[in-house]
PDB file of C-alpha atoms in Angstrom:
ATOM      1  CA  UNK A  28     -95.673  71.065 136.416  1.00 74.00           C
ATOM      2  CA  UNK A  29     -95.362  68.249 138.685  1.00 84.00           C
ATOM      3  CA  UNK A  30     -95.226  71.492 141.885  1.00 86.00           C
ATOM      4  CA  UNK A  31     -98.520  72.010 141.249  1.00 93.00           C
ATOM      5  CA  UNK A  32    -101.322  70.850 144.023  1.00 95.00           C
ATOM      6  CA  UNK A  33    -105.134  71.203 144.246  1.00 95.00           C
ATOM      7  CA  UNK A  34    -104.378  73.251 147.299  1.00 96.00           C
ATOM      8  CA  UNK A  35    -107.427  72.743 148.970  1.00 96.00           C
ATOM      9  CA  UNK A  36    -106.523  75.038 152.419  1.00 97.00           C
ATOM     10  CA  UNK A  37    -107.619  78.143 150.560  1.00 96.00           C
ATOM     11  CA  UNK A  38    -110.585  76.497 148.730  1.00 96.00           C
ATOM     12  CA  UNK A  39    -111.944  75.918 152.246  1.00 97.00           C
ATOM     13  CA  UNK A  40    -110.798  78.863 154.261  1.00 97.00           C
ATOM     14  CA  UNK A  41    -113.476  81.837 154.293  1.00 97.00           C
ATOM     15  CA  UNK A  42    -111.381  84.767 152.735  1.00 97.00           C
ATOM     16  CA  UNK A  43    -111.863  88.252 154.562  1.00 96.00           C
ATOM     17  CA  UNK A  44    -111.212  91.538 152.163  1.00 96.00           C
ATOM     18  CA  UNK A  45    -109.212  93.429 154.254  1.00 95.00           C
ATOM     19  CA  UNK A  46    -109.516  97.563 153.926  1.00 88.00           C
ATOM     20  CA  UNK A  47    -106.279  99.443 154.505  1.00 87.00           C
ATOM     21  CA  UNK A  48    -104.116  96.648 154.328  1.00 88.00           C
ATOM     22  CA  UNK A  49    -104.282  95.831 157.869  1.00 93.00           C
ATOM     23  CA  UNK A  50    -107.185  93.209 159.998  1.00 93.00           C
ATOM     24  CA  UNK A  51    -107.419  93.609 163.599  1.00 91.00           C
ATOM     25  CA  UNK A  52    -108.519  90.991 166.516  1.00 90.00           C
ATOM     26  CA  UNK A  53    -110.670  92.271 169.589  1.00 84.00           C
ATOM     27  CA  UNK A  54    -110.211  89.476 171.668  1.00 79.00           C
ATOM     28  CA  UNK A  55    -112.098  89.474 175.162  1.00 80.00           C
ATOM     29  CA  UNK A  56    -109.571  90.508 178.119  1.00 78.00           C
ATOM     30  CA  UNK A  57    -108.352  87.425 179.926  1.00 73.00           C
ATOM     31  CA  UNK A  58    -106.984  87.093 183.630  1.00 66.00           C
ATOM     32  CA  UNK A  59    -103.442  86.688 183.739  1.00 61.00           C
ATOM     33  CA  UNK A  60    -103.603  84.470 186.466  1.00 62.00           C
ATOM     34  CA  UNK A  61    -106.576  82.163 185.834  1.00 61.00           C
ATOM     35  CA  UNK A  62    -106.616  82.827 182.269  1.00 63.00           C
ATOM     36  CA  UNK A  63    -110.640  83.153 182.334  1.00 67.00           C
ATOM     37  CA  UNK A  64    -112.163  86.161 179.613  1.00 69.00           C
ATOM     38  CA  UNK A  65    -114.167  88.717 181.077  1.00 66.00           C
ATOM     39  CA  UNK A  66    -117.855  87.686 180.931  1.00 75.00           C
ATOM     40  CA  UNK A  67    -120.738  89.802 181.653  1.00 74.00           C
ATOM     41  CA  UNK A  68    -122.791  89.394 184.942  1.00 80.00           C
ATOM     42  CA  UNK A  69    -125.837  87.726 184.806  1.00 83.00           C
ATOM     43  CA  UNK A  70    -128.488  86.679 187.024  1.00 81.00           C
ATOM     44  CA  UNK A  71    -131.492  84.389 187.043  1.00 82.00           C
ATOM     45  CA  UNK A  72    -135.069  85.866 188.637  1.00 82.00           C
ATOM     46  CA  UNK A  73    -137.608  83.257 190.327  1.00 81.00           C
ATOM     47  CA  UNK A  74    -140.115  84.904 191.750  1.00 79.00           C
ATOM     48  CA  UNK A  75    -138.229  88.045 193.883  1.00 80.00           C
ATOM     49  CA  UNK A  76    -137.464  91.208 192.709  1.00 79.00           C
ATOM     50  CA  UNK A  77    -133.934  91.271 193.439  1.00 80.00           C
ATOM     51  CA  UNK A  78    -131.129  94.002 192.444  1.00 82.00           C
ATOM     52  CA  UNK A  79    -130.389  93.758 189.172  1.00 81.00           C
ATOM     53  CA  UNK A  80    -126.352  93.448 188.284  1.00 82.00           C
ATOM     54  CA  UNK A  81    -124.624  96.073 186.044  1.00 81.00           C
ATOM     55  CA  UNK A  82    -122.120  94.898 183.906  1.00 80.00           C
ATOM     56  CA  UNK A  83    -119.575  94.936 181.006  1.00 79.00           C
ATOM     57  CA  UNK A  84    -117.445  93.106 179.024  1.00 79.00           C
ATOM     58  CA  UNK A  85    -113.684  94.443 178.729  1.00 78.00           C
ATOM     59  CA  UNK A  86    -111.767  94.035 175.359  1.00 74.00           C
ATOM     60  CA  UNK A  87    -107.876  93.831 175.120  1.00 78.00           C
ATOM     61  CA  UNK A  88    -106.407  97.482 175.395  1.00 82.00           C
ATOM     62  CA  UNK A  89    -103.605  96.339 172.288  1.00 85.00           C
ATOM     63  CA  UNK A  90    -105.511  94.144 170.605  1.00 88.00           C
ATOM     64  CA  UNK A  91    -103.342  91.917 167.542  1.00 89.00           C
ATOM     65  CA  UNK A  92    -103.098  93.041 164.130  1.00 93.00           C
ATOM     66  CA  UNK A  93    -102.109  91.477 160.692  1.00 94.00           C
ATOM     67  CA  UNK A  94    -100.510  92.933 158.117  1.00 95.00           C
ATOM     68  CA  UNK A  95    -100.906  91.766 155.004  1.00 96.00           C
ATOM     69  CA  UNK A  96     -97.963  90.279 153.068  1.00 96.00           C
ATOM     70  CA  UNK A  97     -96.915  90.296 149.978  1.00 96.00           C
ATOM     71  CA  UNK A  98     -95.995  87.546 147.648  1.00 97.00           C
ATOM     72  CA  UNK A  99     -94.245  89.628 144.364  1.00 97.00           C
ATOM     73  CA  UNK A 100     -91.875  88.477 140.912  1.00 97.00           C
ATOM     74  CA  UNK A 101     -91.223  89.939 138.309  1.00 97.00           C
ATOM     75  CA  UNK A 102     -92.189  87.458 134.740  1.00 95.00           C
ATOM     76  CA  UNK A 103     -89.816  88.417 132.156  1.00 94.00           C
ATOM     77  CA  UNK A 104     -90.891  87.747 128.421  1.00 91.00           C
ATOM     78  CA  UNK A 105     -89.199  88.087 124.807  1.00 90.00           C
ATOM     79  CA  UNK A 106     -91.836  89.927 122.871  1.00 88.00           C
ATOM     80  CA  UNK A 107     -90.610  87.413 119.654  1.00 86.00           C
ATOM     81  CA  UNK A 108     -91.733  84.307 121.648  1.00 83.00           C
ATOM     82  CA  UNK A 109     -95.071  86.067 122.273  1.00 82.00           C
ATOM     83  CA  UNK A 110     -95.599  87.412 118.900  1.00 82.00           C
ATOM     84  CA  UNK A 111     -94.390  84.564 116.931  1.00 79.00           C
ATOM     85  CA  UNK A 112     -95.258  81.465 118.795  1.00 73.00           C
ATOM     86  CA  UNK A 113     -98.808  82.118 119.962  1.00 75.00           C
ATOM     87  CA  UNK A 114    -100.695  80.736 117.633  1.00 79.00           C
ATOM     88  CA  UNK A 115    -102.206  77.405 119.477  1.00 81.00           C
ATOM     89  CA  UNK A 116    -100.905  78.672 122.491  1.00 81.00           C
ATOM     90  CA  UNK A 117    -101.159  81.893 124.059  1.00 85.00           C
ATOM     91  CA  UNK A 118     -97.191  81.929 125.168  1.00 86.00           C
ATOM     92  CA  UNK A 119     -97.769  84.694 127.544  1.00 89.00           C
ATOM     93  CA  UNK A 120    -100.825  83.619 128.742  1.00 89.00           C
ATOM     94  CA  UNK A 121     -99.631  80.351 129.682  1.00 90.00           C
ATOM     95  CA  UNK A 122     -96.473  81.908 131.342  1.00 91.00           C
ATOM     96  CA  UNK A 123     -98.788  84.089 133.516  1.00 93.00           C
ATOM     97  CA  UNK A 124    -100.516  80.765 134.433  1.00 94.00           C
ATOM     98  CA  UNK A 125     -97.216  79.008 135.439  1.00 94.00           C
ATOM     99  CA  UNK A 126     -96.300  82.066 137.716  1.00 96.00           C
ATOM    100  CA  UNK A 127     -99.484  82.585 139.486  1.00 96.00           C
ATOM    101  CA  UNK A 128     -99.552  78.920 140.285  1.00 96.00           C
ATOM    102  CA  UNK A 129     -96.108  79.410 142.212  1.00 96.00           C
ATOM    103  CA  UNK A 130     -97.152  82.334 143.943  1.00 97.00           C
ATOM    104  CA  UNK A 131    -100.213  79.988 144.859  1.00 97.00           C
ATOM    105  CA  UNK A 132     -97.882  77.336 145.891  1.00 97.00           C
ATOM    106  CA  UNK A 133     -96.126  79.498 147.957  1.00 97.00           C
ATOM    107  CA  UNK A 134     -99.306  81.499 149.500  1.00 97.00           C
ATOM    108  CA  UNK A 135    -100.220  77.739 150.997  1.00 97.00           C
ATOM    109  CA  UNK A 136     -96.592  77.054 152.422  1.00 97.00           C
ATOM    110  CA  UNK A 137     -96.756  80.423 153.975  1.00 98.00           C
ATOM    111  CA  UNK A 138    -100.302  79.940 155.597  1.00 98.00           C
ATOM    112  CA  UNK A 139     -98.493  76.858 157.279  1.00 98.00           C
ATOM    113  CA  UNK A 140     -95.550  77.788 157.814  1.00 97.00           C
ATOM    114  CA  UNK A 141     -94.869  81.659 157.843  1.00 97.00           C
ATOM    115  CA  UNK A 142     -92.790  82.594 161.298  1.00 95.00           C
ATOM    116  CA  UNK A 143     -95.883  85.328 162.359  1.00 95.00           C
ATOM    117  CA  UNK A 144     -98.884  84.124 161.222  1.00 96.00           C
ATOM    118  CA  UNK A 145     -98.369  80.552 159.815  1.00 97.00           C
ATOM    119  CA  UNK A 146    -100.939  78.048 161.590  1.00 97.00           C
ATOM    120  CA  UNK A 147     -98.202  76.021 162.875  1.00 97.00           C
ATOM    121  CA  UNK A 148     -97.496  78.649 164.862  1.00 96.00           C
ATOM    122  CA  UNK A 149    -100.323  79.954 165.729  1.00 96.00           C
ATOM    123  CA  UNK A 150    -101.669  77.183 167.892  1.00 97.00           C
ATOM    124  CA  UNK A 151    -101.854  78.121 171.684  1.00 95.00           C
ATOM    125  CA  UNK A 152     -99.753  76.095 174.117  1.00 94.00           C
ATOM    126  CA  UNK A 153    -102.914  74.490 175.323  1.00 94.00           C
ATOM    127  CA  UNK A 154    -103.989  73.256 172.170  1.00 97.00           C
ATOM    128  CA  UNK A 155    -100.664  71.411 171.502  1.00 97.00           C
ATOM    129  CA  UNK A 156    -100.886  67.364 171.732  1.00 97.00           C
ATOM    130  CA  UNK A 157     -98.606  64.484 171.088  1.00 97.00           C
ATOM    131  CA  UNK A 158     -99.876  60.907 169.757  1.00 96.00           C
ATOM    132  CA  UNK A 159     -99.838  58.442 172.360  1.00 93.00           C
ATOM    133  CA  UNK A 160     -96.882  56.049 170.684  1.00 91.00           C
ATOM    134  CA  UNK A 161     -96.024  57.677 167.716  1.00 93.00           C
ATOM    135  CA  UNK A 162     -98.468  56.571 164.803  1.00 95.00           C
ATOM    136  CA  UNK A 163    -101.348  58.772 164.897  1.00 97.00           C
ATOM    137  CA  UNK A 164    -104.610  56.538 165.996  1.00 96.00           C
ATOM    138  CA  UNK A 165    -107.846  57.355 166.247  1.00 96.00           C
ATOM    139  CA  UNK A 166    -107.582  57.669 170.106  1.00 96.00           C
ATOM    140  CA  UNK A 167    -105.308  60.580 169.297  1.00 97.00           C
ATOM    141  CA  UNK A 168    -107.765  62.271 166.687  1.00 97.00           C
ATOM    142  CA  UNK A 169    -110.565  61.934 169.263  1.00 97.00           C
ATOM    143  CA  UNK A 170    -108.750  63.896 171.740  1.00 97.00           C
ATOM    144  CA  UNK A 171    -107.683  66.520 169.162  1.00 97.00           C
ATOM    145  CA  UNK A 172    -111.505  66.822 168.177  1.00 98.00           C
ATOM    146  CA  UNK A 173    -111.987  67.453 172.612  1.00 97.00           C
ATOM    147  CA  UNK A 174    -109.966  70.703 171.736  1.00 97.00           C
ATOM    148  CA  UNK A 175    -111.296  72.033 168.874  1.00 97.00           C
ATOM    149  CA  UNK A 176    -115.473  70.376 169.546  1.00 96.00           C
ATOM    150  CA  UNK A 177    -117.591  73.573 168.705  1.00 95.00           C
ATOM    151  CA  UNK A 178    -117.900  72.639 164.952  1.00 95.00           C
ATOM    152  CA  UNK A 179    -114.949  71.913 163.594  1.00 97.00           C
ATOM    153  CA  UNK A 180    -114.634  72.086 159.963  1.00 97.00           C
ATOM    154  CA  UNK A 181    -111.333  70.229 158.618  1.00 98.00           C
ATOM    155  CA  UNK A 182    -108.072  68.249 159.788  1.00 98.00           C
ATOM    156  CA  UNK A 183    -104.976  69.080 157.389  1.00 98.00           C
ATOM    157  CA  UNK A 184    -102.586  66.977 157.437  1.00 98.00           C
ATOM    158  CA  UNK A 185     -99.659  65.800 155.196  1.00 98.00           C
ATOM    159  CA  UNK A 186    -100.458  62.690 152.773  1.00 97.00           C
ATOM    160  CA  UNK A 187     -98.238  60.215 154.619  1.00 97.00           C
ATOM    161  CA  UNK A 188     -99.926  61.106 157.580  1.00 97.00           C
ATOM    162  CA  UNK A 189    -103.391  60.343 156.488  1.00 97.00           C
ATOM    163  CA  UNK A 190    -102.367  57.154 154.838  1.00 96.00           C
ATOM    164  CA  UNK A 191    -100.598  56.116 158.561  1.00 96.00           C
ATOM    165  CA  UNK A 192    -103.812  57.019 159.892  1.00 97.00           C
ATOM    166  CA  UNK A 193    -105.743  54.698 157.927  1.00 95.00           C
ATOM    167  CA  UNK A 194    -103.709  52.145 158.580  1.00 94.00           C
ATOM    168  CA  UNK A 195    -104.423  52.455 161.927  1.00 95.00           C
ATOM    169  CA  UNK A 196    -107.799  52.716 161.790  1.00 95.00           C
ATOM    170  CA  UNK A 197    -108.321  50.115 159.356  1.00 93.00           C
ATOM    171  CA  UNK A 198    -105.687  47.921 162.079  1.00 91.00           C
ATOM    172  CA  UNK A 199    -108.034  48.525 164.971  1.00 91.00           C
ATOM    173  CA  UNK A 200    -111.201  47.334 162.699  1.00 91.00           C
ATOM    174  CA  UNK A 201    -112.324  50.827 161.899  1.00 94.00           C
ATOM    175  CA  UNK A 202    -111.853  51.984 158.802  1.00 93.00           C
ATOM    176  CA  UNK A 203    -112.348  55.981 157.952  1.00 95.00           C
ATOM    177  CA  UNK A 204    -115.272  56.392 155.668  1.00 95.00           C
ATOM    178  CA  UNK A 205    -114.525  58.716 153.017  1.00 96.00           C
ATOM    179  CA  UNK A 206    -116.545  61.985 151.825  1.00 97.00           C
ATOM    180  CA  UNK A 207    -116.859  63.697 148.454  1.00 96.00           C
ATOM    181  CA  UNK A 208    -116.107  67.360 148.378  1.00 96.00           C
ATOM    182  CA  UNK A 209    -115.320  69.473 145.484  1.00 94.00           C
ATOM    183  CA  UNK A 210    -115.211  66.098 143.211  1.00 95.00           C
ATOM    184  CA  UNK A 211    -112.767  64.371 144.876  1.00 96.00           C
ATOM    185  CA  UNK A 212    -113.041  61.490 147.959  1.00 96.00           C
ATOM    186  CA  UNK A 213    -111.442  62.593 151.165  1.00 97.00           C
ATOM    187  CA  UNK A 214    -111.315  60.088 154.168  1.00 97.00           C
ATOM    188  CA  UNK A 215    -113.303  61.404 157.076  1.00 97.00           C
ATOM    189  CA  UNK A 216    -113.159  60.669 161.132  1.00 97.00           C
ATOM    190  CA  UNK A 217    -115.659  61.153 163.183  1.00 96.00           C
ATOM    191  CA  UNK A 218    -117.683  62.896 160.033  1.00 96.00           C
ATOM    192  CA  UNK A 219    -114.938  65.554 160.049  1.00 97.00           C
ATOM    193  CA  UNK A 220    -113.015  64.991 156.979  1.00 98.00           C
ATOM    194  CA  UNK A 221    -108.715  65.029 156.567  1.00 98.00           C
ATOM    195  CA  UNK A 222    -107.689  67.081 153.843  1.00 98.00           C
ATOM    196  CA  UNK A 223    -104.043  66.746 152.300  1.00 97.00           C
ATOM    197  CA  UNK A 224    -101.352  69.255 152.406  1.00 97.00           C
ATOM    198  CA  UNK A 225     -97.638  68.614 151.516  1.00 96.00           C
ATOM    199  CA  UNK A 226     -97.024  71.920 153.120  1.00 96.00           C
ATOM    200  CA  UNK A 227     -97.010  70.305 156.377  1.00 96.00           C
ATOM    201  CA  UNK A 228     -93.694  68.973 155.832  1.00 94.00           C
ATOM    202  CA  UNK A 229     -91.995  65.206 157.103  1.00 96.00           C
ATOM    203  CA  UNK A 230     -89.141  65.890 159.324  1.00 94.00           C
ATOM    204  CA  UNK A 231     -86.057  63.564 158.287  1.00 93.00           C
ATOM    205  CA  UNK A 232     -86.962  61.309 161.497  1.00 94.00           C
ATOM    206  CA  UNK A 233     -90.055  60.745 159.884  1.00 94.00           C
ATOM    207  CA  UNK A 234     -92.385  62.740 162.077  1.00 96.00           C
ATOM    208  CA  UNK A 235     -94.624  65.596 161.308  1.00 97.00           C
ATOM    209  CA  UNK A 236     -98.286  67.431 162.746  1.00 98.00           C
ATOM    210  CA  UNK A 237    -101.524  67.131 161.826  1.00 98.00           C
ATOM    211  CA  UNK A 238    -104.022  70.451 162.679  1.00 98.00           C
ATOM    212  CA  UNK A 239    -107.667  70.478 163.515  1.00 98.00           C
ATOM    213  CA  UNK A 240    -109.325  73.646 161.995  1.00 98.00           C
ATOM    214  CA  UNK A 241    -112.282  75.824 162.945  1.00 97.00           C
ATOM    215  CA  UNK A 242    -113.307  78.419 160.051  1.00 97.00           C
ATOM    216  CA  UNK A 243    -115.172  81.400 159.430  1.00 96.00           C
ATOM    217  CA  UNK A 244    -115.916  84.953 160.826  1.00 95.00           C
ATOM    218  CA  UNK A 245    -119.306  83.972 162.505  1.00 94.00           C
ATOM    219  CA  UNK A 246    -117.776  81.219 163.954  1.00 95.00           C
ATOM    220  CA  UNK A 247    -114.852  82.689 165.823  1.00 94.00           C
ATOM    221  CA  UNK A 248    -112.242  80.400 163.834  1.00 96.00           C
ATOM    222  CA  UNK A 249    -109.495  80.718 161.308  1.00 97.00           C
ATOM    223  CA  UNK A 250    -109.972  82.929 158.306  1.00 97.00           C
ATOM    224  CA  UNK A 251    -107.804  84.095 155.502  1.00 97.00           C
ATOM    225  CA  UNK A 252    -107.309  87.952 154.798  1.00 97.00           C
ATOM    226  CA  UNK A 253    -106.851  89.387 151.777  1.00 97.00           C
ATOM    227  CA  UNK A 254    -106.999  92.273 149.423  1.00 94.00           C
ATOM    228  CA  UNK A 255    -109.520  92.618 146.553  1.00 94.00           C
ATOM    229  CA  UNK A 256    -109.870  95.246 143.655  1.00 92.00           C
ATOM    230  CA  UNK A 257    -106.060  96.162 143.273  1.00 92.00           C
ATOM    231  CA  UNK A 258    -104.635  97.372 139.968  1.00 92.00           C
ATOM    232  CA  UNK A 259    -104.192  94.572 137.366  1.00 93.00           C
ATOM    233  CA  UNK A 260    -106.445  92.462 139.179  1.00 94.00           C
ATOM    234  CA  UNK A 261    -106.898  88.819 137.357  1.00 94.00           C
ATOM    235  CA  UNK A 262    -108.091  86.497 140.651  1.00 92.00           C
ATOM    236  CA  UNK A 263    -109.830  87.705 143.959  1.00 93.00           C
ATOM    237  CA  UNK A 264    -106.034  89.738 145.212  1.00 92.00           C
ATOM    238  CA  UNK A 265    -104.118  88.793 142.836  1.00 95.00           C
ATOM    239  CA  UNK A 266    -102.930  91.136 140.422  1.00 96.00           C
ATOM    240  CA  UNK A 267    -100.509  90.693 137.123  1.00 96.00           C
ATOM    241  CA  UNK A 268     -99.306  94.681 135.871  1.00 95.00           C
ATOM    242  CA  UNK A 269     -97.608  95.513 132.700  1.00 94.00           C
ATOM    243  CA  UNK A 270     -94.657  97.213 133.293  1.00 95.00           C
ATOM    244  CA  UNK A 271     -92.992  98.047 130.140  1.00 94.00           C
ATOM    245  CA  UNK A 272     -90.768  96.707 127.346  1.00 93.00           C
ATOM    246  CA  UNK A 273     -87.081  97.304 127.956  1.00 92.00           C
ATOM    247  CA  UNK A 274     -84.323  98.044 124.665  1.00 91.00           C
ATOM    248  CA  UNK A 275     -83.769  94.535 124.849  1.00 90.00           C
ATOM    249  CA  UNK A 276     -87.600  93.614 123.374  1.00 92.00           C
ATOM    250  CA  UNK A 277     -88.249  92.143 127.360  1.00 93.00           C
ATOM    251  CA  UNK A 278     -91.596  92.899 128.110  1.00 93.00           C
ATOM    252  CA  UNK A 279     -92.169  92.652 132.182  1.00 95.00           C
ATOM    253  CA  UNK A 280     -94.931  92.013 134.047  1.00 95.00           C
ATOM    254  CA  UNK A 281     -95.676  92.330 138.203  1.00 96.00           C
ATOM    255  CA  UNK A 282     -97.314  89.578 139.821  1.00 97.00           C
ATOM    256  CA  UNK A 283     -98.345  90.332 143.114  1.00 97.00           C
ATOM    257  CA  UNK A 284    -100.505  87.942 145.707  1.00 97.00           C
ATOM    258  CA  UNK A 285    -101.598  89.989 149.322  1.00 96.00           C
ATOM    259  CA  UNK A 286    -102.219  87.435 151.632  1.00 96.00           C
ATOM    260  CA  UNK A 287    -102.547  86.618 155.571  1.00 97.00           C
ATOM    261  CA  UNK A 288    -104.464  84.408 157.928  1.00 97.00           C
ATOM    262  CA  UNK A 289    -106.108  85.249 161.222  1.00 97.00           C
ATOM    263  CA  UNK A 290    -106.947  82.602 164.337  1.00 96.00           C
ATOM    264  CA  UNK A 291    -109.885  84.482 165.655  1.00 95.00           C
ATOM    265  CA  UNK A 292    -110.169  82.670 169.273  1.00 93.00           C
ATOM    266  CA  UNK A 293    -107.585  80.291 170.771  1.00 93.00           C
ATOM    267  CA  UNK A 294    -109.437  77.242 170.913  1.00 95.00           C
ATOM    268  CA  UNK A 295    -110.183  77.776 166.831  1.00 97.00           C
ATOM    269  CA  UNK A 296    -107.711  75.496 165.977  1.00 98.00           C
ATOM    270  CA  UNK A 297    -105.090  72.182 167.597  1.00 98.00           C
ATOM    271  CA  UNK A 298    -102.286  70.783 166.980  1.00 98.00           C
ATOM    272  CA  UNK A 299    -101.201  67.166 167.649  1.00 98.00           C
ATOM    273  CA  UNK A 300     -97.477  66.232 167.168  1.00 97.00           C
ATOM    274  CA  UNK A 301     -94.718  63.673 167.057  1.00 96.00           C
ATOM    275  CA  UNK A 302     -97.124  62.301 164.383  1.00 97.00           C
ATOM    276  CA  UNK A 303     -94.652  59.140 162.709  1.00 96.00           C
ATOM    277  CA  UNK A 304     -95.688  57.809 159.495  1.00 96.00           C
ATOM    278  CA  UNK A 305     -93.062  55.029 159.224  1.00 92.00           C
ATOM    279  CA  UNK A 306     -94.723  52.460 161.131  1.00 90.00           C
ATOM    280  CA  UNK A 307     -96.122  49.379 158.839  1.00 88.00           C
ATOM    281  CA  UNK A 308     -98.481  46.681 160.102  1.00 84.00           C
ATOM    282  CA  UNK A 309     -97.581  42.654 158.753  1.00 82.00           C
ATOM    283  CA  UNK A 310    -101.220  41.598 158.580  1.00 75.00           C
ATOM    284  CA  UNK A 311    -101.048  37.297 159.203  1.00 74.00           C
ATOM    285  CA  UNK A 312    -103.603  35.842 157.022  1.00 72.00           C
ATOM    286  CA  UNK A 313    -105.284  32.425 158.215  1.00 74.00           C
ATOM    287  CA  UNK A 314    -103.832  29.588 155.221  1.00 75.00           C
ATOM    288  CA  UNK A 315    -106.734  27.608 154.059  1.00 67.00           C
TER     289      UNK A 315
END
């Protein structure tokens, strides 16, 4: 299948087994006016033996919660096909394969895209940046990084984006180096490496996002939720459940992916737009 991707956005995101179906955010309780958290009062002792402060740090009374969602189809199969033509190949095996990776190709356009919890959306107004003139330079990746500076972990971006980002890189004399990580090279900038995704579409004018990433629990960043040890269980929640054979001779089976992601703390991940990938350099070569 030619749909198929490596789908490396949930290789690297941490997954989070979440209990009851539902993952909830305590988030430290912010001014509405200054938009500064709560912090706990502190003070530093010389030599005096000054009043100590008493203190405490206030949480969000309604704090945010995900639901999981469900990705579901039902795989219809002849029971002739399976019985006669599974010799070499395990017909229903491989037709459970083709399914699940759909359902996977889908579980990565919803982590992008999805209305409530897709990371497109996700990103806080103040973590929203446009390129400079258009093509994405690495001016415009440096100031992305200024957002997103306490370790961050990944940049996703579409292909065409990364290729106009080398170009301009490799235009202003600076070409990305590039990283090996599970096997294959990834081009890197500023040691953080950009890691491909046609999930994050090309808009018919030619323009599209790229998003910085912070990841992990223990690091206050993005993580994705999900459910392990359901019925039928063949991957980490995802589950594939016999469901009878009708009068037909149609066997059917459930496949079922519960899924969700979860931005921990605001300034976990960017998002720098009006990112063109049209632009083309003519590179004049000195005749001999």
């Amino acid at each position: 299948m030619r749909g198929i991707t490596p789908r490396w956005l949930h290789k690297l995101l941490p997954w989070v087994d979440v209990d009851g179906g539902v993952y909830r955010v305590n988030r430290v309780l912010q001014d509405q006016k200054t938009n500064v958290e709560s912090q706990a009062e502190v003070v530093t002792v010389d030599r005096d033996e000054r009043k100590l402060p008493t203190t405490f740090v206030d949480y969000e009374e309604e704090p945010r919660e995900y639901h999981l969602s469900a990705i579901q189809t039902v795989l219809n199969s002849h029971t002739r096909v399976t019985d006669l033509y599974s010799n070499r190949i395990d017909q229903l095996r491989e037709q459970v394969r083709l399914t699940v990776e759909a359902v996977r190709e889908r579980e990565e356009w919803e982590l992008i895209n999805h209305p409530e919890f897709g990371l497109l959306k996700e990103v806080a107004p103040e973590q929203q940046i446009a390129t400079r003139g258009g093509t994405p330079t690495p001016d415009d990746l440096d100031e992305l990084l200024t957002l997103v500076w306490k370790k961050p972990a990944f940049f996703l971006a579409h292909p065409k984006a990364i290729a106009a980002f080398g170009r301009e890189a490799t235009r202003r004399g600076v070409p990305p180096p590039t990283v090996s990580i599970f096997g294959s090279p990834f081009i890197t900038w500023r040691g953080v490496p950009l890691i491909p995704s046609n999930k994050l579409e090309v808009g018919k004018n030619g323009k599209t996002s790229i998003l910085l990433l912070r990841v992990g629990e223990a690091q206050q960043g993005v993580v994705g939720l999900q459910k392990v040890g359901v019925a039928g269980e063949i991957e980490p929640g995802l589950s594939v459940r016999y469901m009878g054979t009708n009068e037909h001779s149609i066997a059917s089976h459930l496949v079922t992916r519960y899924f969700s992601a979860a931005v921990l703390v605001e300034d976990a991940i960017a998002r720098l737009d009006n990112v063109s990938v049209k632009f083309y350099h003519d590179y004049v070569y000195p005749k001999a």
